[in-house]
Amino acid sequence: MKDILEPLLYPQNIVLFALFISCIFYRKKGLWCLFIFYYVLGNSFIANQVRALFPEFKLSEARVTKASSVNAVVLGCGGSATALPACAKSRLDRAVQLLPKQAASVVVTTRHCQPYVDYLLRNQPNIAINCFNGGDNTYQELSSLSQKYGIKANYIVTSQFHGWRVRQLVEYHKLPSQVVTTSSQTFRAVNCGINCFFTVNLSNFDLYSKLIAEFSSYTVFVATRSWTSWHQAPEAE
């Protein structure tokens, strides 16, 4: 009973019910449109269907190659000169899982290399590591790998909600790499009981905002790549 009643008292659901009452009382089409928009984007059942249908949701299951020498590229995930964020650790752990104990190398594209290198060596001391600043965004990183350094990796590791965009860039640059993703809390299905059909969850709005950002970013890239250079890799210092 607690799991059914408690969500009804959350602020986002009070807003939902207030909107519904307003729609009935005022009978305005605009209010109904606002209510439907708010419900559809926040409803857990609908959002879980989107999570299941998102093309990169199952990318984490990589087809491990049988080659004797394997290498992976780990795209940078921020951090500082002394700290390593959780998303970076997740990507590095995934790379270590993919690679054999011997004859393996990892390339990391990040501005602050030392925390990445230290973390990798603690988990896999026999691995060869190359780290460089590939740029400020994914477009610059992939451009650096393909055009500036000519790196052809077996795997390119990124976070789950970047998987679709990275795959498009891999195909654009004609890289022979398999895109492998690490799990993201945003893309884990929300527990959905009876109440999920008449409540909203704020985490679902985060899901949609990230999806919109990914598709919008790549759309801008496609529309401008023929006449602008801001996507290109940074010049060597």
Short mmCIF file of C-alpha atoms in Angstrom, two decimals, residues 35-200:
data_model
loop_
_atom_site.label_atom_id
_atom_site.label_comp_id
_atom_site.label_asym_id
_atom_site.label_seq_id
_atom_site.Cartn_x
_atom_site.Cartn_y
_atom_site.Cartn_z
CA PHE A 35 -1.58 17.86 -19.31
CA ILE A 36 -1.06 15.25 -22.06
CA PHE A 37 2.47 16.51 -22.80
CA TYR A 38 3.41 16.43 -19.11
CA TYR A 39 1.88 12.97 -18.60
CA VAL A 40 3.37 11.34 -21.71
CA LEU A 41 6.91 12.55 -21.01
CA GLY A 42 6.79 11.67 -17.32
CA ASN A 43 4.83 8.44 -17.33
CA SER A 44 7.04 5.50 -16.34
CA PHE A 45 5.31 2.89 -18.50
CA ILE A 46 5.75 4.99 -21.66
CA ALA A 47 9.33 5.95 -20.77
CA ASN A 48 10.25 2.31 -20.13
CA GLN A 49 9.06 1.47 -23.65
CA VAL A 50 11.33 4.19 -25.01
CA ARG A 51 14.25 2.80 -23.00
CA ALA A 52 13.64 -0.67 -24.41
CA LEU A 53 13.36 0.58 -27.99
CA PHE A 54 16.37 2.91 -27.92
CA PRO A 55 18.78 1.34 -30.48
CA GLU A 56 21.87 1.57 -28.31
CA PHE A 57 20.28 0.17 -25.14
CA LYS A 58 21.80 -3.29 -25.75
CA LEU A 59 25.20 -2.19 -27.05
CA SER A 60 26.95 -3.23 -23.84
CA GLU A 61 26.97 -6.85 -24.99
CA ALA A 62 30.08 -6.79 -27.18
CA ARG A 63 31.13 -9.52 -29.56
CA VAL A 64 34.62 -10.22 -28.27
CA THR A 65 37.14 -10.68 -31.02
CA LYS A 66 39.47 -13.68 -31.16
CA ALA A 67 42.41 -11.66 -32.43
CA SER A 68 45.68 -12.14 -30.59
CA SER A 69 46.20 -8.40 -30.19
CA VAL A 70 43.29 -6.23 -29.10
CA ASN A 71 43.08 -2.52 -28.49
CA ALA A 72 40.34 -0.21 -27.29
CA VAL A 73 39.68 3.50 -27.27
CA VAL A 74 38.06 4.96 -24.16
CA LEU A 75 36.46 8.32 -24.87
CA GLY A 76 37.08 10.83 -22.09
CA CYS A 77 34.40 11.51 -19.52
CA GLY A 78 35.60 14.67 -17.81
CA GLY A 79 37.24 14.81 -14.42
CA SER A 80 40.17 16.84 -13.17
CA ALA A 81 43.90 16.43 -12.69
CA THR A 82 43.28 14.57 -9.42
CA ALA A 83 39.75 13.13 -9.64
CA LEU A 84 38.11 10.51 -11.85
CA PRO A 85 34.31 10.65 -12.29
CA ALA A 86 32.13 7.56 -12.02
CA CYS A 87 31.35 7.52 -15.74
CA ALA A 88 35.09 7.38 -16.54
CA LYS A 89 35.64 4.48 -14.12
CA SER A 90 32.75 2.61 -15.71
CA ARG A 91 34.23 3.05 -19.19
CA LEU A 92 37.70 1.98 -18.07
CA ASP A 93 36.32 -1.09 -16.28
CA ARG A 94 34.45 -2.06 -19.45
CA ALA A 95 37.61 -1.71 -21.53
CA VAL A 96 39.56 -3.95 -19.13
CA GLN A 97 36.81 -6.59 -19.38
CA LEU A 98 37.03 -6.59 -23.17
CA LEU A 99 40.80 -6.88 -23.46
CA PRO A 100 42.95 -9.99 -22.98
CA LYS A 101 45.56 -10.13 -20.26
CA GLN A 102 48.40 -9.84 -22.76
CA ALA A 103 48.99 -7.99 -26.04
CA ALA A 104 46.38 -5.33 -25.30
CA SER A 105 46.46 -1.56 -25.41
CA VAL A 106 44.11 1.25 -24.45
CA VAL A 107 43.94 4.73 -25.93
CA VAL A 108 42.23 7.36 -23.79
CA THR A 109 41.13 10.71 -25.20
CA THR A 110 40.91 13.15 -22.31
CA ARG A 111 42.32 16.44 -21.12
CA HIS A 112 43.47 15.07 -17.73
CA CYS A 113 45.32 11.82 -18.38
CA GLN A 114 46.95 10.94 -15.07
CA PRO A 115 43.84 9.77 -13.14
CA TYR A 116 42.82 7.61 -16.10
CA VAL A 117 46.29 6.07 -16.41
CA ASP A 118 46.58 5.42 -12.67
CA TYR A 119 43.18 3.74 -12.54
CA LEU A 120 43.93 1.51 -15.53
CA LEU A 121 47.31 0.41 -14.16
CA ARG A 122 45.76 -0.50 -10.81
CA ASN A 123 43.30 -2.81 -12.57
CA GLN A 124 45.48 -4.11 -15.40
CA PRO A 125 49.23 -3.50 -14.86
CA ASN A 126 50.26 -5.31 -18.07
CA ILE A 127 48.28 -3.08 -20.40
CA ALA A 128 49.85 -0.54 -22.77
CA ILE A 129 48.31 2.91 -22.39
CA ASN A 130 48.34 5.94 -24.65
CA CYS A 131 46.52 9.07 -23.50
CA PHE A 132 46.09 12.41 -25.24
CA ASN A 133 43.67 15.32 -25.38
CA GLY A 134 41.41 14.46 -28.29
CA GLY A 135 39.34 17.62 -28.04
CA ASP A 136 36.51 19.23 -26.15
CA ASN A 137 33.69 17.08 -27.55
CA THR A 138 32.94 13.72 -29.16
CA TYR A 139 33.24 15.13 -32.68
CA GLN A 140 36.76 16.36 -32.05
CA GLU A 141 37.72 13.10 -30.34
CA LEU A 142 36.60 10.93 -33.28
CA SER A 143 38.21 13.34 -35.73
CA SER A 144 41.48 13.13 -33.77
CA LEU A 145 41.39 9.34 -33.80
CA SER A 146 40.68 8.99 -37.50
CA GLN A 147 42.34 11.99 -39.16
CA LYS A 148 45.07 13.20 -36.86
CA TYR A 149 46.40 9.96 -35.37
CA GLY A 150 44.96 7.30 -37.69
CA ILE A 151 44.04 5.01 -34.77
CA LYS A 152 41.98 1.95 -35.74
CA ALA A 153 40.75 0.28 -32.56
CA ASN A 154 38.80 -2.94 -32.11
CA TYR A 155 36.51 -1.22 -29.62
CA ILE A 156 35.43 2.32 -28.82
CA VAL A 157 33.97 2.56 -25.32
CA THR A 158 31.50 5.28 -24.35
CA SER A 159 28.45 5.78 -22.14
CA GLN A 160 25.09 4.32 -23.06
CA PHE A 161 23.28 7.50 -24.01
CA HIS A 162 26.16 8.50 -26.33
CA GLY A 163 26.17 5.13 -28.11
CA TRP A 164 23.97 6.02 -31.07
CA ARG A 165 25.86 9.25 -31.86
CA VAL A 166 29.29 7.62 -31.50
CA ARG A 167 28.23 4.83 -33.84
CA GLN A 168 27.17 7.38 -36.47
CA LEU A 169 30.54 9.10 -36.17
CA VAL A 170 32.41 5.79 -36.42
CA GLU A 171 30.58 5.08 -39.68
CA TYR A 172 31.19 8.64 -40.90
CA HIS A 173 34.94 8.36 -40.32
CA LYS A 174 34.95 4.77 -41.69
CA LEU A 175 36.56 3.34 -38.56
CA PRO A 176 36.60 -0.48 -38.25
CA SER A 177 35.58 -0.28 -34.59
CA GLN A 178 32.80 -1.82 -32.57
CA VAL A 179 31.03 0.66 -30.31
CA VAL A 180 30.65 -0.67 -26.77
CA THR A 181 28.61 1.14 -24.14
CA THR A 182 28.58 1.15 -20.37
CA SER A 183 25.32 1.17 -18.48
CA SER A 184 23.73 4.42 -17.39
CA GLN A 185 21.29 4.95 -14.55
CA THR A 186 19.19 7.07 -16.90
CA PHE A 187 18.51 4.11 -19.17
CA ARG A 188 17.65 1.57 -16.49
CA ALA A 189 13.96 0.78 -16.49
CA VAL A 190 12.03 2.47 -13.69
CA ASN A 191 10.19 0.10 -11.33
CA CYS A 192 6.66 0.22 -12.60
CA GLY A 193 3.69 -1.03 -10.59
CA ILE A 194 0.00 -0.23 -10.68
CA ASN A 195 0.59 3.42 -9.87
CA CYS A 196 2.91 4.00 -12.87
CA PHE A 197 -0.12 4.43 -15.15
CA PHE A 198 -1.42 7.50 -13.29
CA THR A 199 1.80 9.08 -11.97
CA VAL A 200 4.90 10.74 -13.44
#
